CSV table of C-alpha atoms in Angstrom, one decimal:
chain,number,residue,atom,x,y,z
D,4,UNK,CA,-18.2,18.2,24.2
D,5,UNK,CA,-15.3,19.0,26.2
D,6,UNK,CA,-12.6,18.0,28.8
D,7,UNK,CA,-14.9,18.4,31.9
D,8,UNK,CA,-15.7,14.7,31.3
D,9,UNK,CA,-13.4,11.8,31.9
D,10,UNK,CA,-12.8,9.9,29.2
D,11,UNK,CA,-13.2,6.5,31.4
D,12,UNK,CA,-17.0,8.4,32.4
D,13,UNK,CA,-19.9,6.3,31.5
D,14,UNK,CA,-21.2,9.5,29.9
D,15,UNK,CA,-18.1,10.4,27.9
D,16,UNK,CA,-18.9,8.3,24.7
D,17,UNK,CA,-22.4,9.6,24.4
D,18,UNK,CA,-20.9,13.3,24.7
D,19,UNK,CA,-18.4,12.0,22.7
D,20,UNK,CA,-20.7,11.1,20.3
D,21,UNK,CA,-22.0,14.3,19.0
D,22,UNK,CA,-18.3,13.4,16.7
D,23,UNK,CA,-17.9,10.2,15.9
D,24,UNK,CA,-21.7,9.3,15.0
D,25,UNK,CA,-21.4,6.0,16.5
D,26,UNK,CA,-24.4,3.2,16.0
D,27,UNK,CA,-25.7,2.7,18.9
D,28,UNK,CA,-24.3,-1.4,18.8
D,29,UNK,CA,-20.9,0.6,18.8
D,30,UNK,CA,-21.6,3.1,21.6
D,31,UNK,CA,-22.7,-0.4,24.2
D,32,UNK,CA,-19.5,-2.3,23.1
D,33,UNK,CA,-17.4,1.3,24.7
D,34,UNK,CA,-20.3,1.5,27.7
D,35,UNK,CA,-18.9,-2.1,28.4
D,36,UNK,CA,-14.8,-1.8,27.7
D,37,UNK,CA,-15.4,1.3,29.9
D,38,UNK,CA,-16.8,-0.6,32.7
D,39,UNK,CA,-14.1,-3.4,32.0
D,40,UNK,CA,-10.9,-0.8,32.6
D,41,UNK,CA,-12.8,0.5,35.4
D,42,UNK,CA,-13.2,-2.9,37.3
D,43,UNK,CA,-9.5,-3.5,37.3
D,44,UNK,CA,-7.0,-1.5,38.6
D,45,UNK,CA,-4.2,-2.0,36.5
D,46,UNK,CA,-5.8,-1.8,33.5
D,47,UNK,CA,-7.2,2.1,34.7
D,48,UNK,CA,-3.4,2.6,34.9
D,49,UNK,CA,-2.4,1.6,32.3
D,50,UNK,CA,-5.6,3.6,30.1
D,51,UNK,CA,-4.8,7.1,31.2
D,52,UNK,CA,-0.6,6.5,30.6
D,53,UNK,CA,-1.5,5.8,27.3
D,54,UNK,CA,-4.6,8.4,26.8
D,55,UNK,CA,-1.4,11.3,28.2
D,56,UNK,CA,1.2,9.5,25.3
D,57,UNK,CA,-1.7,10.1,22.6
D,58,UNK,CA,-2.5,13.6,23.4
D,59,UNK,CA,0.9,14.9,24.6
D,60,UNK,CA,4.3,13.0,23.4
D,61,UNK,CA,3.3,12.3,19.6
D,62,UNK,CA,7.3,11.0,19.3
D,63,UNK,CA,5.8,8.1,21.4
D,64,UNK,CA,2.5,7.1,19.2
D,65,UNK,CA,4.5,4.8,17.8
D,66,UNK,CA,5.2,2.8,20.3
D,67,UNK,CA,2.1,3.2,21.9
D,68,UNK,CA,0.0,1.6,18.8
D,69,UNK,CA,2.6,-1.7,19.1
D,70,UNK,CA,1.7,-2.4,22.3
D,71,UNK,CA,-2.5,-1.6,21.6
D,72,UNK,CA,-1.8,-3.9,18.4
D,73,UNK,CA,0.4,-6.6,20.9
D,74,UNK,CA,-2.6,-7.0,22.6
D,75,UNK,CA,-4.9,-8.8,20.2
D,76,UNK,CA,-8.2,-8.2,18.1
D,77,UNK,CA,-9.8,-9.5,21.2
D,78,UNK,CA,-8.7,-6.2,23.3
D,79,UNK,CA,-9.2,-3.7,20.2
D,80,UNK,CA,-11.9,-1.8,22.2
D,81,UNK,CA,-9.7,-0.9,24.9
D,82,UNK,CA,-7.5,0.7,21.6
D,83,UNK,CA,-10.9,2.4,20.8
D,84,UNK,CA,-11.6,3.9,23.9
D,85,UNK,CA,-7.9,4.9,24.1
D,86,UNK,CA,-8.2,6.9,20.6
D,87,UNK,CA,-11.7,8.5,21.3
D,88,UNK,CA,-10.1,9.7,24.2
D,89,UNK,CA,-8.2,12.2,22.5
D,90,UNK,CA,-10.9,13.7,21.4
D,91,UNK,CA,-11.2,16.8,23.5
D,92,UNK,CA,-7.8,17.4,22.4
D,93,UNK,CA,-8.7,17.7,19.1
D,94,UNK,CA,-11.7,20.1,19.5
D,95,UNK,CA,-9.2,22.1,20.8
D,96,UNK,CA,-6.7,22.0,18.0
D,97,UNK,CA,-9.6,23.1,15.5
D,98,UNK,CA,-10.8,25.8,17.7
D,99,UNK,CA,-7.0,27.6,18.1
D,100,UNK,CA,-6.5,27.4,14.1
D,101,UNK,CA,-10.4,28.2,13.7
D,102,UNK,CA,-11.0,25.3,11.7
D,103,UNK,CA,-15.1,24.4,11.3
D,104,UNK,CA,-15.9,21.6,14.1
D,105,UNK,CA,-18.4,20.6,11.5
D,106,UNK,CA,-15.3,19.7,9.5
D,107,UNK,CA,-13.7,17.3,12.6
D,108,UNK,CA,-17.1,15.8,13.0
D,109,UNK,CA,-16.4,14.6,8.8
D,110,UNK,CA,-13.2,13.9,9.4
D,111,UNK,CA,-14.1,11.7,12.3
D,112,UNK,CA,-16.6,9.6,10.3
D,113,UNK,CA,-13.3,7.2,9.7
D,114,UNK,CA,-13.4,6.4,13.3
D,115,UNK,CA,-16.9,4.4,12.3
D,116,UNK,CA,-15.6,3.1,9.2
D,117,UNK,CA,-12.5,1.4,10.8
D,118,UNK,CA,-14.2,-0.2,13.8
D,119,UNK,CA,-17.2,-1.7,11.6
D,120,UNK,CA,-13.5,-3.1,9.5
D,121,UNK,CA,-12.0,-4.4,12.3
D,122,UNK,CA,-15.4,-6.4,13.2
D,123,UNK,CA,-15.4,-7.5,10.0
D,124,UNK,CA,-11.9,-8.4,9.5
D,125,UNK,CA,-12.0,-10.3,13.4
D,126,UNK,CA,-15.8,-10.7,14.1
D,127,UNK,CA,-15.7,-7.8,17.4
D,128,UNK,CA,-15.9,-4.6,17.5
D,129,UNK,CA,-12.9,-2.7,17.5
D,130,UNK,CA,-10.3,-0.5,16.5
D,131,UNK,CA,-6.7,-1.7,14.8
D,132,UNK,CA,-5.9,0.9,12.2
D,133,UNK,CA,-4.2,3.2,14.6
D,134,UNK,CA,-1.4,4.5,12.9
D,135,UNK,CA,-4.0,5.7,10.2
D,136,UNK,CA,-6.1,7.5,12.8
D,137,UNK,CA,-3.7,9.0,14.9
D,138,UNK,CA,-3.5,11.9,12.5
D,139,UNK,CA,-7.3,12.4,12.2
D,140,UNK,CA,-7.1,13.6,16.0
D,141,UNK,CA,-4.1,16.1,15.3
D,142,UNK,CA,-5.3,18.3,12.3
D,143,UNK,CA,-2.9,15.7,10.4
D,144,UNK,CA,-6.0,15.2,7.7
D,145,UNK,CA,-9.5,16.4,6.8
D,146,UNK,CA,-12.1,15.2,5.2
D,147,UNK,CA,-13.9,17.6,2.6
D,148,UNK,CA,-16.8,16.6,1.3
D,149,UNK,CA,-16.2,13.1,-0.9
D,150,UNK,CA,-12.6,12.7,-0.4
D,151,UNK,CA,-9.7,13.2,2.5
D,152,UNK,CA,-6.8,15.7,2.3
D,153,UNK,CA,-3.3,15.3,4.0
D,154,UNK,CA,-1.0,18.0,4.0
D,155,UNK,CA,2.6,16.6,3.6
D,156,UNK,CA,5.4,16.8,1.7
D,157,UNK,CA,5.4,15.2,-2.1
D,158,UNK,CA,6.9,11.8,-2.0
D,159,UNK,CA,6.8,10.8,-5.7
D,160,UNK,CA,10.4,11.1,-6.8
D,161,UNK,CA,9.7,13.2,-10.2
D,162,UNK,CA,10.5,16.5,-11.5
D,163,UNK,CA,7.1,18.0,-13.4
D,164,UNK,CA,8.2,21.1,-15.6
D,165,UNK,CA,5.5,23.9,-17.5
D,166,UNK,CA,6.1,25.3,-20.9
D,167,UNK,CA,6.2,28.6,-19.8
D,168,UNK,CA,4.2,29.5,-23.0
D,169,UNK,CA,1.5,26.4,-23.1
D,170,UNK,CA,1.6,25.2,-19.9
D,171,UNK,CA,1.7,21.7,-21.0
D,172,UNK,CA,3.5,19.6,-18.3
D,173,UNK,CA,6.5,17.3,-18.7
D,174,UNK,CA,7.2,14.8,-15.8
D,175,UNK,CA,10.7,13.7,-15.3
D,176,UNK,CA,12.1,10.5,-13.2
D,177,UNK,CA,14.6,11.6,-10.6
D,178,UNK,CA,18.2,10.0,-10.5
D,179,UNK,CA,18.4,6.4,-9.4
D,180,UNK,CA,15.2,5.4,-9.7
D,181,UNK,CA,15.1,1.3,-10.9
D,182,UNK,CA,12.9,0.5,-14.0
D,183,UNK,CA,11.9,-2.5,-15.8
D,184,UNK,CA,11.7,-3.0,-19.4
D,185,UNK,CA,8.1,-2.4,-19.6
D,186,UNK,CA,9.0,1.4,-17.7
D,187,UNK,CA,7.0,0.0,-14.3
D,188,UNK,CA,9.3,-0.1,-11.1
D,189,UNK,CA,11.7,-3.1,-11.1
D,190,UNK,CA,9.6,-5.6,-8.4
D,191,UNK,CA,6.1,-4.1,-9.0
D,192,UNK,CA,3.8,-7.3,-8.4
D,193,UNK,CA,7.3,-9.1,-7.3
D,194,UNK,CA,8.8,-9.1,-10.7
D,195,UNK,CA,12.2,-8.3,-11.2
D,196,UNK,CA,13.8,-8.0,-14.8
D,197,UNK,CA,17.3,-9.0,-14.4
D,198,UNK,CA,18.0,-8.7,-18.3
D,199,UNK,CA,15.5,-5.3,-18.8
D,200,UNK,CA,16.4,-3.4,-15.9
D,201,UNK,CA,17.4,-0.1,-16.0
D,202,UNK,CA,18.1,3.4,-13.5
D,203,UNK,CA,16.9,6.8,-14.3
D,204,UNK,CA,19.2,9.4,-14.5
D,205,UNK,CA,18.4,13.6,-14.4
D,206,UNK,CA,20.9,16.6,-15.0
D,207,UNK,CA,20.1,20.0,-14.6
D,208,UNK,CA,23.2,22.1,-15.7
D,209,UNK,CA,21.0,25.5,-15.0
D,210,UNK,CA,20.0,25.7,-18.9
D,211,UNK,CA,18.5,22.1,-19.6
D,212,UNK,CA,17.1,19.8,-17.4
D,213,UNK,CA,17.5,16.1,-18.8
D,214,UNK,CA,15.9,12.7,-17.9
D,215,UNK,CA,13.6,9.7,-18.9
D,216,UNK,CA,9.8,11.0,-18.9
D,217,UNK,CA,7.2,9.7,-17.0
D,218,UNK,CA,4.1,9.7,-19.2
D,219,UNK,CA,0.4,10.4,-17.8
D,220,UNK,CA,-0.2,6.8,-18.6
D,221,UNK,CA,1.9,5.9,-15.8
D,222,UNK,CA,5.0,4.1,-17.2
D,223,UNK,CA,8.8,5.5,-17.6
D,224,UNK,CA,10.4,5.6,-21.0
D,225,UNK,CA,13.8,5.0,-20.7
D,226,UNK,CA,14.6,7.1,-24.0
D,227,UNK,CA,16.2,10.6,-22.3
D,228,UNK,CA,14.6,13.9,-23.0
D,229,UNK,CA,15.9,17.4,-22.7
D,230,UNK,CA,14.5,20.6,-21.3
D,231,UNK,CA,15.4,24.2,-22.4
D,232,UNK,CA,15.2,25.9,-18.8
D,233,UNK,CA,14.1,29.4,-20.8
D,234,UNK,CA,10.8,27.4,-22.1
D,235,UNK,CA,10.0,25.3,-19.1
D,236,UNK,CA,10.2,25.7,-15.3
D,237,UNK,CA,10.1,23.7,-12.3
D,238,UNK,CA,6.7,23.3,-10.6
D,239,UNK,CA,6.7,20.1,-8.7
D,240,UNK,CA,9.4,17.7,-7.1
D,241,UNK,CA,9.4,15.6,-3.9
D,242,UNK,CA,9.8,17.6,-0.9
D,243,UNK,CA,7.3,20.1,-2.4
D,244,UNK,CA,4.3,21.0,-0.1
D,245,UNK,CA,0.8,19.1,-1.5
D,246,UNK,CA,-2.5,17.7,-0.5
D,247,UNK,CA,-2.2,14.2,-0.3
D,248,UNK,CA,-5.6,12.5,-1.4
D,249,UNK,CA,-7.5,9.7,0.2
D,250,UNK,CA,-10.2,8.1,-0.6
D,251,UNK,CA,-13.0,6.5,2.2
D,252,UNK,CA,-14.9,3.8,1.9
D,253,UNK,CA,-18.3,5.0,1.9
D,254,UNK,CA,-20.9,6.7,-0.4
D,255,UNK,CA,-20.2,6.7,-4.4
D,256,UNK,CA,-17.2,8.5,-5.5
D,257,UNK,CA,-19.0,10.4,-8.2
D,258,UNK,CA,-16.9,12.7,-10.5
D,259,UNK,CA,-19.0,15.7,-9.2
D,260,UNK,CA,-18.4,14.8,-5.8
D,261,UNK,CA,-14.9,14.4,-6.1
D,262,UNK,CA,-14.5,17.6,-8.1
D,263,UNK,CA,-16.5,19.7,-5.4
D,264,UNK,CA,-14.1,18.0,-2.5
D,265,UNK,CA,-11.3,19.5,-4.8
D,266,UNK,CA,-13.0,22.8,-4.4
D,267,UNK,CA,-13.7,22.7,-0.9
D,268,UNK,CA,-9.8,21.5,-0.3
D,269,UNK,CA,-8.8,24.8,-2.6
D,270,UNK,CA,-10.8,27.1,-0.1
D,271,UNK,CA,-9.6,25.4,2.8
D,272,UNK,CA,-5.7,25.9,2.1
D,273,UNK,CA,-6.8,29.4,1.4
D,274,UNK,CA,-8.6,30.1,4.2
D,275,UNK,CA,-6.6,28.1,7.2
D,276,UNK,CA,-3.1,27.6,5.1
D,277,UNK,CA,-2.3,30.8,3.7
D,278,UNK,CA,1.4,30.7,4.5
D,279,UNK,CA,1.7,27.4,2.6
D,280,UNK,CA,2.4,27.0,-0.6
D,281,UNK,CA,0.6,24.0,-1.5
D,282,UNK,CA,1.9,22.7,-5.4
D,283,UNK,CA,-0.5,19.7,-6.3
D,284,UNK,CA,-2.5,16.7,-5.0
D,285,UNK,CA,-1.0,13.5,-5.0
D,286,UNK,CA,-2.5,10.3,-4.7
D,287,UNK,CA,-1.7,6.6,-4.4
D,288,UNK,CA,-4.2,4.1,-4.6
D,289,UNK,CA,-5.4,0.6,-5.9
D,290,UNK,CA,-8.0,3.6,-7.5
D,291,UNK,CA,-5.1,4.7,-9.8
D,292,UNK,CA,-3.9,1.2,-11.4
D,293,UNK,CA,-3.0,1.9,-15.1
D,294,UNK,CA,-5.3,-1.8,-15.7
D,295,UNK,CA,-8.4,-0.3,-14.0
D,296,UNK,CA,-8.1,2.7,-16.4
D,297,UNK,CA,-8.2,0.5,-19.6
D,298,UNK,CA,-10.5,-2.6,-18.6
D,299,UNK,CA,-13.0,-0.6,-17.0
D,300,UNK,CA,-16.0,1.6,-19.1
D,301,UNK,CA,-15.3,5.3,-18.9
D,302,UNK,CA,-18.4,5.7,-17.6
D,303,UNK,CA,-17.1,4.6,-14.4
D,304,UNK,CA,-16.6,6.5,-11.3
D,305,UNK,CA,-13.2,5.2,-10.7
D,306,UNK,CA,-11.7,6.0,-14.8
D,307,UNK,CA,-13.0,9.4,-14.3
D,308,UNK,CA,-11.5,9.0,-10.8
D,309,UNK,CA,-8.1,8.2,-12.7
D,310,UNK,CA,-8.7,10.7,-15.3
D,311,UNK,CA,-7.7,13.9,-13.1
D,312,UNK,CA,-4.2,12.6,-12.7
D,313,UNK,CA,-1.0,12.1,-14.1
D,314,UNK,CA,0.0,8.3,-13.4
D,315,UNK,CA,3.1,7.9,-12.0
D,316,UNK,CA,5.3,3.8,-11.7
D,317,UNK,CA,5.4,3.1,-7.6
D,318,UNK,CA,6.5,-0.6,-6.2
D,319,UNK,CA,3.4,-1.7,-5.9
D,320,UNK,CA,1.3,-5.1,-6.3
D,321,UNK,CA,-2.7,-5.8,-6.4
D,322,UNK,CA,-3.4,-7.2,-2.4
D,323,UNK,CA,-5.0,-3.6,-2.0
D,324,UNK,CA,-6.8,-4.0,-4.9
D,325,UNK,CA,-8.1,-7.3,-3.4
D,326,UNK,CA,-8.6,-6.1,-0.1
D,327,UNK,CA,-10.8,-3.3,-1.2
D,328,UNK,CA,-12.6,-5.2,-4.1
D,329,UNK,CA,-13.0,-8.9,-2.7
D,330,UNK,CA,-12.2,-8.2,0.9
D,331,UNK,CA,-9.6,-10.6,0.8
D,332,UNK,CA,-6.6,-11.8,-1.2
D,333,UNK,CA,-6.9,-15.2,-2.2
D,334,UNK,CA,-5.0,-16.8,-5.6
D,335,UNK,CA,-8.1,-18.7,-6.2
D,336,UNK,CA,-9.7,-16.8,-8.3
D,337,UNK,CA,-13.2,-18.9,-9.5
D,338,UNK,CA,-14.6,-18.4,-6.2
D,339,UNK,CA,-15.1,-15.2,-5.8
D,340,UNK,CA,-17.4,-13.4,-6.5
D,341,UNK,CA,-18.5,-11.4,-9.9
D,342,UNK,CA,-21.8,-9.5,-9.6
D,343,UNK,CA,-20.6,-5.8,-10.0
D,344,UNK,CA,-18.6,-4.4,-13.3
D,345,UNK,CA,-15.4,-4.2,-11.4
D,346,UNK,CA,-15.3,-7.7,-9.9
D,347,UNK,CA,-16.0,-9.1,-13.4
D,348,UNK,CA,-13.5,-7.4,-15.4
D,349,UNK,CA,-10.5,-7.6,-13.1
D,350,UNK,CA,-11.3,-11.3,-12.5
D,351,UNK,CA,-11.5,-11.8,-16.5
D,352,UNK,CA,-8.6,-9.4,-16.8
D,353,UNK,CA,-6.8,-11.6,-14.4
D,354,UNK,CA,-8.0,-15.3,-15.3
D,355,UNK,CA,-6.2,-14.4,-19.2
D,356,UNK,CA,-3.3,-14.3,-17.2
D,357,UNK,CA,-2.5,-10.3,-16.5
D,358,UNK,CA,-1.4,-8.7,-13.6
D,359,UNK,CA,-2.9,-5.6,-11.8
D,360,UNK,CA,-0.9,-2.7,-9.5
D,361,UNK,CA,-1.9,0.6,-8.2
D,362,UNK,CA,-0.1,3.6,-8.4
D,363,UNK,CA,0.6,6.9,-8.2
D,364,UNK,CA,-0.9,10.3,-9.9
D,365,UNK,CA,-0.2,14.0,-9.5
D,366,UNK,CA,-2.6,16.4,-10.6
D,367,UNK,CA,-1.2,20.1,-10.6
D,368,UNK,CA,-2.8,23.0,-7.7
D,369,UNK,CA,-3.4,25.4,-10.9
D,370,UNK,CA,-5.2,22.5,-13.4
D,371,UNK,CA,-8.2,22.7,-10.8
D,372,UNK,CA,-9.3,25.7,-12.0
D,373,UNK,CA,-8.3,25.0,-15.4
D,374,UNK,CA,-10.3,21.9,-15.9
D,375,UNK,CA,-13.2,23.7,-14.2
D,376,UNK,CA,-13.3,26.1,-17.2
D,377,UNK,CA,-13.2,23.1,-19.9
């Protein structure tokens, strides 16, 4: 595959799809948008101005997506042909940094994922999680083995210290972050708590760092703890290079598939990132709800999932947990359905009148290797 084809080319999506892996009830619905853009004039136009903004001005993807999304489920196709598009582009972006194509053909199994959504979600095939997918086509994410990687900055607002001696690991709220009583983010699951509120505060005078912990558990404890800087250092706070983590829908998400994709992410910052100095993985996902971990057997993929992270309180509530679980968020709750594990014990967790959230987790670069060796 490469730029010698026009993307509007009735061959393009079956070059093209040496990457994408598309079913072949996919690859007719492009064969027919393809055919469509090319009857009308206009719409030609209007396909390669926005095929040069995807490949070429990434300020404007922005925009570009509101106008793709302005024009309806009906027209997602035309968004799908406008995103395979780039394609070429990216081939090219793996080839300069050396990056396996075998790895872009992984990463690109998304683009499969989120059309077969959008048909399920509107009842046609097409494409309406752009803003997700623009990155997949500009070395923004990769998929390695079980789970995706995004390089980024850390955005959990926490300062994680080591015992210089131990290495046990302390996480610390920073300044100005709004609690509830119960340590969970003041508006998580749209509760306020008026009466319990309250804001962390940190100091760091250069020989003790001070502030409310945030325990592995995933809750803030608004008694203060203090540091001695000659015992514990700094290792993590947000800004901090790390590998976000994201989890596709797919195959199982065993715990030896997840650890191996934590291996294979290790190696690939070593080999293609050397001058980066990567700190953790993060996470945030439904996957990492605090509930899940407690009404769930630990047998299941998803507590051992949970168990390679530190939680940490977001603003959060459960419509991802009921878009990923029930497909659909709905507050009646008897009809739906209960013939897996999960279903049945979040519905019974819920029908007693509980309330589920995701949230974060960290999970220090360094505690790979060290939980390999447990």
């Amino acid at each position: 595959m490469n730029g010698d084809i026009d993307f509007l080319d009735d061959a393009y999506i079956d070059a093209a799809n040496e990457y994408f892996r598309l079913s072949e009830p996919i690859v007719e619905a492009f064969r027919k948008e393809t055919e469509r853009i090319n009857g009308d004039p206009e719409l030609q136009r209007k396909a390669r101005i926005y095929h040069r903004i995807l490949v070429h001005s990434g300020d404007q993807v922005q925009k570009l997506n509101a106008e793709l999304l302005a024009m309806g489920p009906e027209a997602g196709m035309f968004a799908a042909v406008i995103y395979a598009s780039a394609l070429p582009s990216a081939i090219g972006l793996y080839r300069e940094k050396g990056i396996p194509l075998s790895i872009l053909r992984d990463t690109l199994e998304d683009f499969d994922i989120w059309i077969r959504h959008h048909r399920e979600k509107y009842g046609v095939w097409g494409l309406s999680e752009l803003g997700w997918l623009a990155r997949h086509f500009r070395c923004g994410i990769f998929r390695l083995g079980r789970l995706q990687f995004m390089p980024r900055t850390c955005y959990l607002k926490i300062k994680v210290f080591r015992n210089r001696d131990s290495g046990a690991l302390v996480a610390l709220s920073d300044t100005g972050v709004a609690f509830r009583a119960d340590g969970q983010i003041d508006g998580t699951n749209g509760v306020t708590d008026p009466d319990g509120r309250w804001e962390a505060v940190y100091t760091n005078d250069g020989r003790t760092a001070s502030g409310n912990q945030i325990w592995p558990q995933g809750y803030a404890d608004r008694r203060r703890v203090e540091l001695d800087l000659l015992q514990w250092e700094l290792v993590l706070e947000e800004g901090d290079w790390v590998l976000d983590v994201h989890i596709p829908a797919g195959c199982p998400m065993t715990h030896g598939l997840c650890r191996d994709s934590y291996r294979q992410a290790a190696a690939f910052v070593r080999e293609y990132m050397s001058g980066r100095d990567i700190k953790a993985f993060v996470c945030h996902s439904w996957l990492l709800s605090p509930q899940l971990g407690r009404i769930l057997p630990e047998t299941s993929n998803i507590v051992k999932f949970q168990r390679d992270y530190r939680l940490v309180p977001v603003l959060s509530d459960d419509h991802q947990l009921f878009e990923r679980v029930f497909g659909l968020k709905t507050t009646d709750l008897s009809g739906l359905p209960r013939d897996t594990t999960l279903r049945r014990r979040v519905l019974e967790y819920l029908s007693a009148g509980n309330v589920i959230h995701g949230a974060a987790g960290f999970m220090m670069w360094n505690e790979l290797e060290y939980n390999e060796n447990q």
